[in-house]
C-alpha positions as a Markdown table, in Angstrom:
| # | Residue | x | y | z |
|---|---|---|---|---|
| 1 | Met | -65.9 | 74.7 | 29.3 |
| 2 | Ser | -64.7 | 75.7 | 25.8 |
| 3 | Ala | -65.6 | 79.0 | 24.2 |
| 4 | Val | -66.3 | 79.1 | 20.5 |
| 5 | Ala | -65.9 | 81.8 | 17.9 |
| 6 | Val | -68.1 | 81.4 | 14.8 |
| 7 | Leu | -66.6 | 83.7 | 12.1 |
| 8 | Ala | -69.0 | 85.3 | 9.7 |
| 9 | Ala | -68.3 | 87.3 | 6.5 |
| 10 | Asp | -70.7 | 88.7 | 4.0 |
| 11 | Gly | -72.0 | 85.9 | 1.8 |
| 12 | Phe | -72.0 | 83.2 | 4.5 |
| 13 | Glu | -74.5 | 80.3 | 4.2 |
| 14 | Thr | -77.2 | 81.1 | 6.7 |
| 15 | Ile | -78.1 | 77.6 | 7.9 |
| 16 | Glu | -74.4 | 76.6 | 8.3 |
| 17 | Cys | -73.6 | 79.7 | 10.4 |
| 18 | Leu | -76.7 | 80.0 | 12.6 |
| 19 | Thr | -77.3 | 76.3 | 13.2 |
| 20 | Ile | -74.1 | 75.8 | 15.0 |
| 21 | Val | -74.6 | 79.0 | 17.1 |
| 22 | Asp | -78.1 | 77.8 | 18.1 |
| 23 | Val | -77.1 | 74.2 | 18.9 |
| 24 | Leu | -74.0 | 75.2 | 20.9 |
| 25 | Arg | -76.0 | 77.7 | 23.0 |
| 26 | Arg | -78.7 | 75.2 | 23.6 |
| 27 | Gly | -75.9 | 72.9 | 24.8 |
| 28 | Gly | -74.7 | 75.5 | 27.3 |
| 29 | Val | -71.5 | 76.4 | 25.4 |
| 30 | Arg | -70.3 | 80.0 | 25.3 |
| 31 | Val | -70.3 | 80.9 | 21.6 |
| 32 | Ser | -69.8 | 84.3 | 19.9 |
| 33 | Leu | -70.9 | 85.1 | 16.4 |
| 34 | Val | -68.0 | 87.2 | 15.2 |
| 35 | Ser | -68.1 | 89.5 | 12.1 |
| 36 | Val | -64.9 | 89.7 | 10.2 |
| 37 | Met | -66.3 | 92.7 | 8.4 |
| 38 | Ser | -65.8 | 96.3 | 9.6 |
| 39 | Thr | -69.1 | 96.3 | 11.4 |
| 40 | Arg | -71.1 | 93.7 | 13.4 |
| 41 | Asp | -73.6 | 93.6 | 10.5 |
| 42 | Val | -73.2 | 90.8 | 7.9 |
| 43 | Val | -75.4 | 89.7 | 5.1 |
| 44 | Ser | -75.8 | 86.0 | 4.2 |
| 45 | Ala | -75.6 | 84.6 | 0.7 |
| 46 | Gln | -79.4 | 84.4 | 0.9 |
| 47 | Gln | -79.6 | 88.2 | 1.6 |
| 48 | Ile | -80.5 | 87.7 | 5.3 |
| 49 | Ala | -79.0 | 90.5 | 7.5 |
| 50 | Val | -77.6 | 89.4 | 10.8 |
| 51 | Thr | -76.1 | 91.4 | 13.6 |
| 52 | Cys | -73.2 | 89.5 | 15.2 |
| 53 | Asp | -72.2 | 89.6 | 18.8 |
| 54 | Cys | -69.0 | 91.4 | 18.0 |
| 55 | Thr | -66.4 | 92.1 | 15.3 |
| 56 | Leu | -63.1 | 90.3 | 15.1 |
| 57 | Asp | -61.3 | 93.5 | 16.2 |
| 58 | Glu | -63.4 | 93.7 | 19.4 |
| 59 | Ile | -62.3 | 90.3 | 20.8 |
| 60 | Asp | -59.2 | 88.5 | 21.9 |
| 61 | Met | -59.0 | 85.1 | 20.2 |
| 62 | Asp | -56.9 | 83.8 | 23.1 |
| 63 | Asp | -60.3 | 83.7 | 25.0 |
| 64 | Phe | -61.5 | 81.0 | 22.6 |
| 65 | Asp | -60.8 | 77.3 | 22.3 |
| 66 | Tyr | -62.6 | 76.7 | 19.0 |
| 67 | Val | -63.0 | 78.5 | 15.8 |
| 68 | Val | -65.8 | 77.7 | 13.3 |
| 69 | Leu | -65.9 | 78.6 | 9.7 |
| 70 | Pro | -69.3 | 78.5 | 7.9 |
| 71 | Gly | -69.3 | 78.0 | 4.2 |
| 72 | Gly | -71.3 | 79.8 | 1.5 |
| 73 | Met | -70.2 | 82.0 | -1.3 |
| 74 | Pro | -68.7 | 84.5 | -1.4 |
| 75 | Gly | -68.4 | 84.2 | 2.4 |
| 76 | Thr | -65.7 | 81.5 | 2.2 |
| 77 | Lys | -63.7 | 83.7 | -0.3 |
| 78 | His | -64.0 | 86.7 | 2.2 |
| 79 | Leu | -62.8 | 84.5 | 5.1 |
| 80 | Arg | -59.9 | 83.2 | 3.0 |
| 81 | Ala | -58.9 | 86.7 | 1.9 |
| 82 | Asp | -58.7 | 88.0 | 5.5 |
| 83 | Glu | -55.1 | 87.4 | 6.7 |
| 84 | Arg | -56.4 | 87.6 | 10.4 |
| 85 | Val | -58.6 | 84.7 | 9.7 |
| 86 | Cys | -55.8 | 82.7 | 8.1 |
| 87 | Asp | -53.6 | 83.3 | 11.1 |
| 88 | Ile | -56.3 | 82.2 | 13.5 |
| 89 | Val | -56.9 | 79.0 | 11.5 |
| 90 | Arg | -53.3 | 78.2 | 11.4 |
| 91 | Asp | -52.9 | 78.8 | 15.2 |
| 92 | Phe | -56.1 | 77.0 | 16.2 |
| 93 | Ala | -55.3 | 74.0 | 14.0 |
| 94 | Ala | -51.9 | 73.7 | 15.7 |
| 95 | Thr | -52.9 | 74.3 | 19.3 |
| 96 | Lys | -56.7 | 74.3 | 19.7 |
| 97 | His | -59.7 | 73.2 | 17.6 |
| 98 | Val | -61.1 | 74.1 | 14.1 |
| 99 | Ala | -64.4 | 73.3 | 12.6 |
| 100 | Ala | -65.4 | 74.1 | 9.0 |
| 101 | Ile | -68.4 | 73.2 | 6.8 |
| 102 | Cys | -69.2 | 73.2 | 3.0 |
| 103 | Ala | -66.7 | 75.3 | 1.1 |
| 104 | Ala | -64.9 | 76.5 | 4.2 |
| 105 | Pro | -62.7 | 73.3 | 4.6 |
| 106 | Ser | -61.0 | 74.5 | 1.4 |
| 107 | Ile | -59.5 | 77.2 | 3.5 |
| 108 | Leu | -57.9 | 74.5 | 5.7 |
| 109 | Gly | -56.6 | 72.8 | 2.7 |
| 110 | Glu | -55.2 | 75.9 | 1.1 |
| 111 | Leu | -53.5 | 76.8 | 4.4 |
| 112 | Gly | -51.9 | 73.4 | 4.7 |
| 113 | Val | -53.4 | 72.4 | 8.0 |
| 114 | Leu | -55.1 | 69.2 | 6.8 |
| 115 | Glu | -51.8 | 67.2 | 6.5 |
| 116 | Gly | -52.3 | 64.0 | 8.5 |
| 117 | His | -56.0 | 64.5 | 8.8 |
| 118 | Arg | -59.1 | 63.2 | 7.1 |
| 119 | Ala | -61.7 | 65.8 | 6.0 |
| 120 | Thr | -64.7 | 66.5 | 3.8 |
| 121 | Cys | -66.2 | 69.5 | 2.0 |
| 122 | Phe | -68.7 | 70.6 | -0.6 |
| 123 | Pro | -68.1 | 68.7 | -3.9 |
| 124 | Gly | -65.4 | 70.3 | -6.0 |
| 125 | Phe | -63.5 | 71.9 | -3.1 |
| 126 | Glu | -61.6 | 68.7 | -2.3 |
| 127 | Asp | -59.1 | 69.8 | -5.0 |
| 128 | Thr | -57.6 | 72.0 | -2.3 |
| 129 | Phe | -56.9 | 69.0 | 0.0 |
| 130 | Pro | -53.6 | 67.2 | 0.1 |
| 131 | Ala | -53.7 | 63.7 | -1.4 |
| 132 | Gly | -55.5 | 61.1 | 0.8 |
| 133 | Val | -57.3 | 63.7 | 3.0 |
| 134 | Phe | -60.7 | 63.7 | 1.3 |
| 135 | Ala | -63.0 | 61.3 | 3.3 |
| 136 | Gly | -65.9 | 61.4 | 0.9 |
| 137 | Pro | -69.1 | 63.4 | 0.4 |
| 138 | Lys | -72.3 | 63.9 | 2.4 |
| 139 | Ser | -70.8 | 63.5 | 5.8 |
| 140 | Val | -69.3 | 65.0 | 9.0 |
| 141 | Val | -65.7 | 64.0 | 9.7 |
| 142 | Val | -64.2 | 64.3 | 13.2 |
| 143 | Asp | -60.4 | 63.8 | 13.1 |
| 144 | Gly | -58.5 | 64.9 | 16.2 |
| 145 | Asn | -58.9 | 68.7 | 16.7 |
| 146 | Ile | -60.5 | 69.3 | 13.2 |
| 147 | Ile | -64.1 | 68.7 | 12.4 |
| 148 | Thr | -65.4 | 69.2 | 8.8 |
| 149 | Ala | -68.8 | 68.7 | 7.1 |
| 150 | Ser | -69.8 | 68.6 | 3.5 |
| 151 | Ala | -72.7 | 71.0 | 3.1 |
| 152 | Met | -75.8 | 72.7 | 4.4 |
| 153 | Gly | -77.6 | 69.4 | 4.7 |
| 154 | Gln | -75.0 | 68.3 | 7.3 |
| 155 | Ala | -75.3 | 71.5 | 9.4 |
| 156 | Leu | -77.2 | 69.9 | 12.3 |
| 157 | Pro | -75.0 | 66.7 | 12.5 |
| 158 | Phe | -72.0 | 69.1 | 12.2 |
| 159 | Ala | -73.2 | 71.2 | 15.1 |
| 160 | Leu | -73.9 | 68.2 | 17.2 |
| 161 | Ala | -70.4 | 66.8 | 16.5 |
| 162 | Val | -68.8 | 70.0 | 17.7 |
| 163 | Leu | -71.1 | 70.1 | 20.8 |
| 164 | Gly | -70.2 | 66.5 | 21.5 |
| 165 | Asp | -66.5 | 67.3 | 21.2 |
| 166 | Ile | -66.8 | 70.2 | 23.7 |
| 167 | Ala | -69.5 | 69.1 | 26.1 |
| 168 | Gly | -69.9 | 65.4 | 25.7 |
| 169 | Asp | -72.7 | 62.9 | 25.0 |
| 170 | Val | -75.0 | 64.1 | 27.7 |
| 171 | Ala | -75.2 | 67.6 | 26.3 |
| 172 | Val | -75.7 | 66.2 | 22.8 |
| 173 | Glu | -78.6 | 64.0 | 24.0 |
| 174 | Lys | -80.2 | 66.9 | 25.9 |
| 175 | Val | -80.1 | 69.0 | 22.7 |
| 176 | Arg | -81.3 | 66.1 | 20.5 |
| 177 | Glu | -84.2 | 65.5 | 22.9 |
| 178 | Gly | -85.1 | 69.3 | 23.1 |
| 179 | Ile | -85.2 | 69.6 | 19.3 |
| 180 | Gln | -87.0 | 66.3 | 18.8 |
| 181 | Leu | -84.2 | 64.7 | 16.8 |
């Protein structure tokens, strides 16, 4: 089964980051919450302190099949400014899987990995997408090996879409039942 790295930087959107970790773990997927900061400790945009499982320097990304980018500000800016993150996104978009929510799909647009795909993002960030890529607001878009979602309100459907892609419909149904969705 796939392993997932959820990258967190100071200023991440709490619900977007932690919902996917929760749903994937409930679905039996190996997921690591990875700080791109110098320590395992990160602070959300809502000033919630979180201790990650590891830092980016402590893991080998070759052990993962999926990378997830939560949105939030200035978290998205911190992810985009980290060249290690940019290299990972380029590599995973070309050979593995990438999922991004809210403002974070703008990173994919800026790095040029959305060519030939459809995607969504938080309103206003679609300006970073190539022409014809934006699939509309308030949604989750699954297009090949790239999954995007528009905002915090889509965090649960986004997480379930990633789970479905990794573990299938049975795992999604089990989680949906367990959380009474």
